[in-house]
Coordinates of C-alpha atoms in Angstrom, one line a residue:
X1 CA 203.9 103.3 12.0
X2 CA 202.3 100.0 12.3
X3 CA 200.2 98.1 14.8
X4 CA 201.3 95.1 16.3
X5 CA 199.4 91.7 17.4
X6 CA 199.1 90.9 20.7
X7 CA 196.9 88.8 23.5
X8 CA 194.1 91.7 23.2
X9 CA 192.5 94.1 21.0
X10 CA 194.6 95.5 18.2
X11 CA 194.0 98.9 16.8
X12 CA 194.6 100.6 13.5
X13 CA 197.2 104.1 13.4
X14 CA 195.5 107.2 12.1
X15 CA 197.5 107.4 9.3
X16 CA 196.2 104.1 8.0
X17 CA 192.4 105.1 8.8
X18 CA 192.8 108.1 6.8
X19 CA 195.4 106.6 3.8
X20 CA 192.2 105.3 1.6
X21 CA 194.6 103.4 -0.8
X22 CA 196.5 101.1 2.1
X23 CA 194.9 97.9 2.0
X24 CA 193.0 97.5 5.4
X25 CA 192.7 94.0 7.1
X26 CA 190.4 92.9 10.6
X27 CA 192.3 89.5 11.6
X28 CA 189.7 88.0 14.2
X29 CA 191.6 85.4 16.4
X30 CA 190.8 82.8 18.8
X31 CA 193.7 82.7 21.4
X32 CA 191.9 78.9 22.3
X33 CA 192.2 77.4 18.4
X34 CA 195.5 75.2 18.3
X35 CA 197.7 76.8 19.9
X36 CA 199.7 73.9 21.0
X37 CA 201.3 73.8 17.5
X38 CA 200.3 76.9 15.8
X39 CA 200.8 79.5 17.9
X40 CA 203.2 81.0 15.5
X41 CA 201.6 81.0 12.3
X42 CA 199.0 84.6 13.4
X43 CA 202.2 86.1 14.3
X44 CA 203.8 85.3 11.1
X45 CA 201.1 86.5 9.0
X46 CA 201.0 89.9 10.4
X47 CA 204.5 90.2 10.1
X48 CA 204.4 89.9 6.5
X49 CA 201.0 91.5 5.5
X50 CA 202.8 94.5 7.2
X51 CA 206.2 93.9 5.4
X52 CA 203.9 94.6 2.6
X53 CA 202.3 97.5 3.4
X54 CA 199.2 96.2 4.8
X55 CA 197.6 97.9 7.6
X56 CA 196.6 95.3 10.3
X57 CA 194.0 95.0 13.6
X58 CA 193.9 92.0 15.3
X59 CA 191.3 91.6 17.8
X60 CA 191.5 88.4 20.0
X61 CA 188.3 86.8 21.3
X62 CA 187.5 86.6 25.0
X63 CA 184.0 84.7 25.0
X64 CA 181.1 83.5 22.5
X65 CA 179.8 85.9 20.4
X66 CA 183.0 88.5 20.4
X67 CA 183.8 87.9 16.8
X68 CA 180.3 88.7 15.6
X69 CA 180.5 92.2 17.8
X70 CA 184.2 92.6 15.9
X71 CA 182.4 92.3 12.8
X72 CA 179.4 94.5 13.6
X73 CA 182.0 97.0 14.1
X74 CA 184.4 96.7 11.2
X75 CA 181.1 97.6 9.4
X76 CA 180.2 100.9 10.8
X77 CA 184.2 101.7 11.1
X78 CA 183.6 100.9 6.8
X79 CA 180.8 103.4 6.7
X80 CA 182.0 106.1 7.8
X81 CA 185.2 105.1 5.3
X82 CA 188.1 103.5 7.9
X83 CA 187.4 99.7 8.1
X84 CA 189.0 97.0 6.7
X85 CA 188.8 95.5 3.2
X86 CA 189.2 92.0 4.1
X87 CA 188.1 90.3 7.3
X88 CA 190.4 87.1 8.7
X89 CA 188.8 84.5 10.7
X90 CA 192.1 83.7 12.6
X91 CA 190.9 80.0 14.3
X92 CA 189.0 77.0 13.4
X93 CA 185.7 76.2 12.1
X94 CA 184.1 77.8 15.3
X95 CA 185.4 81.1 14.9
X96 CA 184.9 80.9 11.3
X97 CA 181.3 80.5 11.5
X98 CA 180.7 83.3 14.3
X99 CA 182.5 85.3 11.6
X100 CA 180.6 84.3 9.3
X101 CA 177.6 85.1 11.1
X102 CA 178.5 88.6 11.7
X103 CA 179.5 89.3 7.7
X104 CA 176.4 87.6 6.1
X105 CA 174.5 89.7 3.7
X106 CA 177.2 92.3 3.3
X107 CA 180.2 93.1 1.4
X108 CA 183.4 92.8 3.1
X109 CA 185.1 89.1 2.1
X110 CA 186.4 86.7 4.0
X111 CA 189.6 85.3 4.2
X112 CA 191.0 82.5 6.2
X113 CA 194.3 81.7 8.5
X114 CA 193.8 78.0 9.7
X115 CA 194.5 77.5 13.8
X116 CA 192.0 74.9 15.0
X117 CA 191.4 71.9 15.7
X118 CA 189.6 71.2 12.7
X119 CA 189.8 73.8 9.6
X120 CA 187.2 72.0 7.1
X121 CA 186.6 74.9 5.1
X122 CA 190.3 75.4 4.0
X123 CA 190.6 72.0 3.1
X124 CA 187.0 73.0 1.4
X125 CA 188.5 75.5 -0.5
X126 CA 191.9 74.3 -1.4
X127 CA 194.1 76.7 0.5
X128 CA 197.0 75.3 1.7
X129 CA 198.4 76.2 5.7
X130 CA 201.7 77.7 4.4
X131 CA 202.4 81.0 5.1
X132 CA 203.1 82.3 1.9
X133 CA 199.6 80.8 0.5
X134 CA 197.8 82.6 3.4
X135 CA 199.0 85.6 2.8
X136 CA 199.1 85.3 -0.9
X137 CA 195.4 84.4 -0.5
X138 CA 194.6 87.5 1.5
X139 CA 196.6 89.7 -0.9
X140 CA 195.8 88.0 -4.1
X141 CA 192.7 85.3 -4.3
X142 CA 188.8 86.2 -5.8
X143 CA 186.7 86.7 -3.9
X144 CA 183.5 84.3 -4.4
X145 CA 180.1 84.6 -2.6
X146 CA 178.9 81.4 -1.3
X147 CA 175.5 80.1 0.1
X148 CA 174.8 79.4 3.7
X149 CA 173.1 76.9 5.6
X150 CA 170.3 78.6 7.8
X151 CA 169.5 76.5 11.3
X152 CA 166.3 78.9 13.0
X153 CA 168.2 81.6 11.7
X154 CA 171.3 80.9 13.3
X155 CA 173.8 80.0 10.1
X156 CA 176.5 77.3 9.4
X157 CA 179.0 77.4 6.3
X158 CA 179.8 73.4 6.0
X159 CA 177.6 71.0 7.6
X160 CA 175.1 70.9 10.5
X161 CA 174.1 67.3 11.8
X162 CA 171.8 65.6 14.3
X163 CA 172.5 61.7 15.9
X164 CA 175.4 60.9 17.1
X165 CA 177.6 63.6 15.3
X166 CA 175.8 65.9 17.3
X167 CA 176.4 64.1 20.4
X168 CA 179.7 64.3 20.5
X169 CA 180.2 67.7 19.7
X170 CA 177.9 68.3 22.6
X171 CA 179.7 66.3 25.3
X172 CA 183.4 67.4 24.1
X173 CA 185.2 68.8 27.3
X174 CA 186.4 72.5 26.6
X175 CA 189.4 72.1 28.4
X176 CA 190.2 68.5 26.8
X177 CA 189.6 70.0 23.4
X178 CA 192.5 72.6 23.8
X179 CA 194.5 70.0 25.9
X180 CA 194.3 66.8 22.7
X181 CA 192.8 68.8 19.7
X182 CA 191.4 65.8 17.8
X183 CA 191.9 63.2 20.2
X184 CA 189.3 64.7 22.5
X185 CA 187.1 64.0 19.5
X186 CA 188.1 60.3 19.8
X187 CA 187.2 60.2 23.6
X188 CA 183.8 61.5 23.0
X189 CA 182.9 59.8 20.0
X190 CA 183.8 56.7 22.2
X191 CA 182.2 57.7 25.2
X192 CA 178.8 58.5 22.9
X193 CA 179.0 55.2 21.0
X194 CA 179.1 53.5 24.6
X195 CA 175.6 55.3 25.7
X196 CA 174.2 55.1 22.1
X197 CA 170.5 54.7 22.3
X198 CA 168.2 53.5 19.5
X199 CA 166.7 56.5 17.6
X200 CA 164.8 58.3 14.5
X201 CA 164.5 61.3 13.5
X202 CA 161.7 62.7 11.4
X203 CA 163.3 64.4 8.5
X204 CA 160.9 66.5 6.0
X205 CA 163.2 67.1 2.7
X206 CA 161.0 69.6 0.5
X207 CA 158.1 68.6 1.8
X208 CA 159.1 64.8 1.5
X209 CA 158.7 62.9 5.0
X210 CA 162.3 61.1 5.5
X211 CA 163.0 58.4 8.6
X212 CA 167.0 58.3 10.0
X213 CA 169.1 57.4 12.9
X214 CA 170.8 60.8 12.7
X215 CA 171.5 63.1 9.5
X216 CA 174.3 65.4 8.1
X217 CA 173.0 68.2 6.8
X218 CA 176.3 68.8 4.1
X219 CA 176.4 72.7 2.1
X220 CA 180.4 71.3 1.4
X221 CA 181.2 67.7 -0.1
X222 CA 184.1 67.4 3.1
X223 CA 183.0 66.7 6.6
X224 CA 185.3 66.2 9.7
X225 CA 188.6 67.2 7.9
X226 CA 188.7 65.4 4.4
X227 CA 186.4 62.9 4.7
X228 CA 183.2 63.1 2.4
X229 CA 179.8 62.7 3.0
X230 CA 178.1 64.5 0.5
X231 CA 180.1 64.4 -2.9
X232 CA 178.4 66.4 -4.9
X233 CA 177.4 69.2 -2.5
X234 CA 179.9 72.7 -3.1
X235 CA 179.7 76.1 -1.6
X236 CA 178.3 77.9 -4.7
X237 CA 175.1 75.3 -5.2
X238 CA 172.0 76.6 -3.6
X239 CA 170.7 73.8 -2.6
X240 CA 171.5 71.5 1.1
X241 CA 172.8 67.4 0.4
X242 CA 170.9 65.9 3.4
X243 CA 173.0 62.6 4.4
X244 CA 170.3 59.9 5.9
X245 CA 171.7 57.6 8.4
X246 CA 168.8 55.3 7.8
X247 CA 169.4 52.3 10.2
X248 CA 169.7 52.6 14.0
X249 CA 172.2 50.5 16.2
X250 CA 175.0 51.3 18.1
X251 CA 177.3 48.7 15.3
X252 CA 175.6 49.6 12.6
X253 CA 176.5 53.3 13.8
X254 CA 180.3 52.1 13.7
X255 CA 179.7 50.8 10.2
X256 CA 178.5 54.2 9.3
X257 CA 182.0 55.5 10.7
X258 CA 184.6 53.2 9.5
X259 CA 182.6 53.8 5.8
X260 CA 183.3 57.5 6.4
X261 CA 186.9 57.5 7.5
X262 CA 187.5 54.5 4.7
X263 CA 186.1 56.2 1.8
X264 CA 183.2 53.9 0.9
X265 CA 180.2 55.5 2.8
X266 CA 178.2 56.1 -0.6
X267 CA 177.9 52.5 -1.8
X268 CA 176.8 51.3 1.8
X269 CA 173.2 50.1 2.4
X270 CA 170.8 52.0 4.5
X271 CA 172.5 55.2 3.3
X272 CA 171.8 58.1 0.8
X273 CA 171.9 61.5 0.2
X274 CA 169.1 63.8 -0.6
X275 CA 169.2 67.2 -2.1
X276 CA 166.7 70.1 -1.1
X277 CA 166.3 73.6 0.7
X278 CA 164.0 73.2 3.1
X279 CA 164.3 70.4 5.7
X280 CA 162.5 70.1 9.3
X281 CA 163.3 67.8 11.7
X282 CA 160.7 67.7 14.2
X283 CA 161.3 65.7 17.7
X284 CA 159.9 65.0 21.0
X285 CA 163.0 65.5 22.7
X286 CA 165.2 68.7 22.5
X287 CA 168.4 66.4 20.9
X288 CA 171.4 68.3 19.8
X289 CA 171.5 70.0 16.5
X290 CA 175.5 71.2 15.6
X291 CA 176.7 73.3 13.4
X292 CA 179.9 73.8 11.9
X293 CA 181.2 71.4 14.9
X294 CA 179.7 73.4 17.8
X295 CA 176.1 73.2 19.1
X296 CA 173.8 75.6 17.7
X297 CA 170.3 74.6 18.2
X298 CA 168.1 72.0 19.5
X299 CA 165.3 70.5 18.4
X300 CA 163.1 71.0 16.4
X301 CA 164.6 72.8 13.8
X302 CA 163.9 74.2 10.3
X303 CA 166.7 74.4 8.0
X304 CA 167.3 76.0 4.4
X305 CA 169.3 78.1 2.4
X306 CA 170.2 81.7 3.5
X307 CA 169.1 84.3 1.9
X308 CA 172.3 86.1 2.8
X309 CA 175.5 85.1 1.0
X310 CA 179.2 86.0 2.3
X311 CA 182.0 86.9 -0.4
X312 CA 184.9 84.0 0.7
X313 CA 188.4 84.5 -0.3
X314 CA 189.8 81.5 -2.4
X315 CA 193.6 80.3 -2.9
X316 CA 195.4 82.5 -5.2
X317 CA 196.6 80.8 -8.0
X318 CA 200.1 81.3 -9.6
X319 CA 203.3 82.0 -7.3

C-alpha cells in the first residue's frame, strides 16, 4: 500500500515505517510556487518514485516557517529509525531555503523538484526540469555538502543582497507574484527604479571598509535565473563573492541591470567583486536585506559562512 499526494499533509503506511530497506522520501511542497504551469510535475514525480518502490510523504505548506517544522520532524521520525532518507524541497528558491534552514548541520540530503517562480539553485546545479532527471536525481545523484551563507543567523544557499535588489523583493505583491510569476518582478523592479533614492552602504569585507550603492552577496556564480554576478563563486568554496555596486544613480542603476541581463556586468566600471567570510554592513536606516529572493533581515547585518553545511543532491549522470 502506498500513500498518495494531496492538497495537505501526506503520511507514510506502517509497512514502509517498519521496511528498513525501502527507500524513504519527505517531498516538502509549496501549493503557491508555479502552479500556473507546473501544477503537474509533484504529481508526476510521486507517481513514479512509487512505481519504483519508493515510499513517499508529501506535506504541503500552509504558512512561513511550515517546511522548517516538516524538517524538524523528519529528524526525530529518523531517530527513532522511520524517517526519510532524502528530503525534497517541492517549490522555488523560497521553500528551498526554509528547507534548507531546517536540515543545516545534519545528515539527511537534499534533493530538488523545481515549481517556482525562480529555481536558481537547479540551474546552479545543472539539473534539468524533466521528469525523468528529477527523479533519476532523487534515486541516483551524490550527494555533496555545500557551504551556506549565514545573515544574523538566519541562512541563504545562493545570494543575499541589499540596494535595489532588495527593494524589490520587498515590495513584490504576494498575490501578483502567483498571478505573473516573473512579470511581477518586472513591475516592481520598475516601480523601485521610479522611487530610487541616492544611497551607500558601508560594507566591511574581512575587516576591509567597502563603499556601494547596494551589494550582492553571491555563495553561487548565477543570480536571478542564469544570469551571473559572481563568476567564480560555487557552492563547495567557503568563502562569500561580495558584488559592489559602487556608483549610485537611478541610470547608472539601469546600467548595472542591462550589464547583468546582457552578460558584460564584470568588465563595467564602478563594479567588482570581492571575496571574504565575514562582511557587516552597518546602516542608519533598517533597509532590506534578501535572501534567497525573500526578505530575511534588515539592517545592520553580519554575514559569513555557516558553520553548518547541508548534503545537496546533484544531477545523476548517465541515463
Amino acid at each position: 500500500m502506498r500513500t498518495k499526494p494531496n492538497h495537505g499533509a501526506g503520511t507514510l503506511t506502517d509497512e514502509s515505517r517498519t521496511d528498513p530497506d525501502r527507500r524513504r522520501v519527505l517531498i516538502i511542497h509549496n501549493p503557491n510556487a508555479g502552479r500556473r504551469r507546473r501544477r503537474g510535475r509533484l504529481q508526476a514525480v510521486v507517481a513514479e518514485l512509487e512505481r519504483l518502490g519508493v515510499a513517499v510523504e508529501v506535506k504541503a505548506t500552509a504558512g512561513a516557517g511550515d517546511a522548517e517544522r516538516f524538517v524538524r520532524t523528519a529528524y526525530a521520525d529518523t531517530a527513532a529509525g522511520r524517517g526519510p532518507n532524502v528530503v525534497v524541497a517541492a517549490g522555488g528558491d523560497g521553500t528551498v531555503n526554509e528547507v534548507v534552514n531546517g536540515l543545516a548541520g545534519g545528515t539527511i540530503p537534499l534533493a530538488l523538484l523545481p515549481m517556482g517562480t525562480a529555481n536558481v539553485l537547479a540551474a546552479e546545479i545543472g539539473l534539468k526540469e524533466t521528469i525523468p532527471d528529477i527523479v533519476r536525481a532523487i534515486m541516483q545523484g551524490p550527494s555533496i555538502p555545500i557551504y551556506l551563507g549565514d545573515i544574523n543567523g538566519r541562512r541563504f544557499t545562493l545570494m543575499a543582497g541589499v540596494g535595489l535588489d532588495a527593494d524589490v523583493v520587498a515590495s513584490i505583491n504576494p498575490r501578483l507574484k502567483r498571478a505573473a510569476g516573473k512579470f511581477a518582478y518586472v513591475a516592481a523592479t520598475l516601480q523601485r527604479w521610479l522611487k530610487y533614492r541616492r544611497h551607500r552602504f558601508q560594507i566591511e569585507i574581512d575587516g576591509v571598509m567597502y563603499t556601494a550603492a547596494a551589494a550582492v552577496i553571491a555563495n553561487g556564480h548565477y543570480y536571478g535565473g542564469r544570469f551571473v554576478c559572481a563568476d567564480e563563486a560555487r557552492l563547495t568554496d567557503p568563502h562569500l563573492h561580495v558584488c559592489l555596486f559602487e556608483k549610485p544613480g537611478r541610470w547608472q542603476a539601469a546600467c548595472y541591470m542591462l550589464g547583468l541581463f546582457g552578460g558584460f556586468l564584470s568588465r563595467m566600471n564602478n563594479y567588482r567583486v570581492v571575496t571574504g567570510r565575514e562582511i557587516a554592513i552597518q546602516d542608519d536606516g533598517a533597509h532590506p536585506v534578501q535572501g534567497d529572493g525573500d526578505v530575511i533581515a534588515r539592517l545592520p547585518v553580519r554575514i559569513r559562512i555557516s558553520d553548518q553545511m547541508v548534503p545537496l543532491i546533484m544531477p545523476a549522470t548517465g541515463g
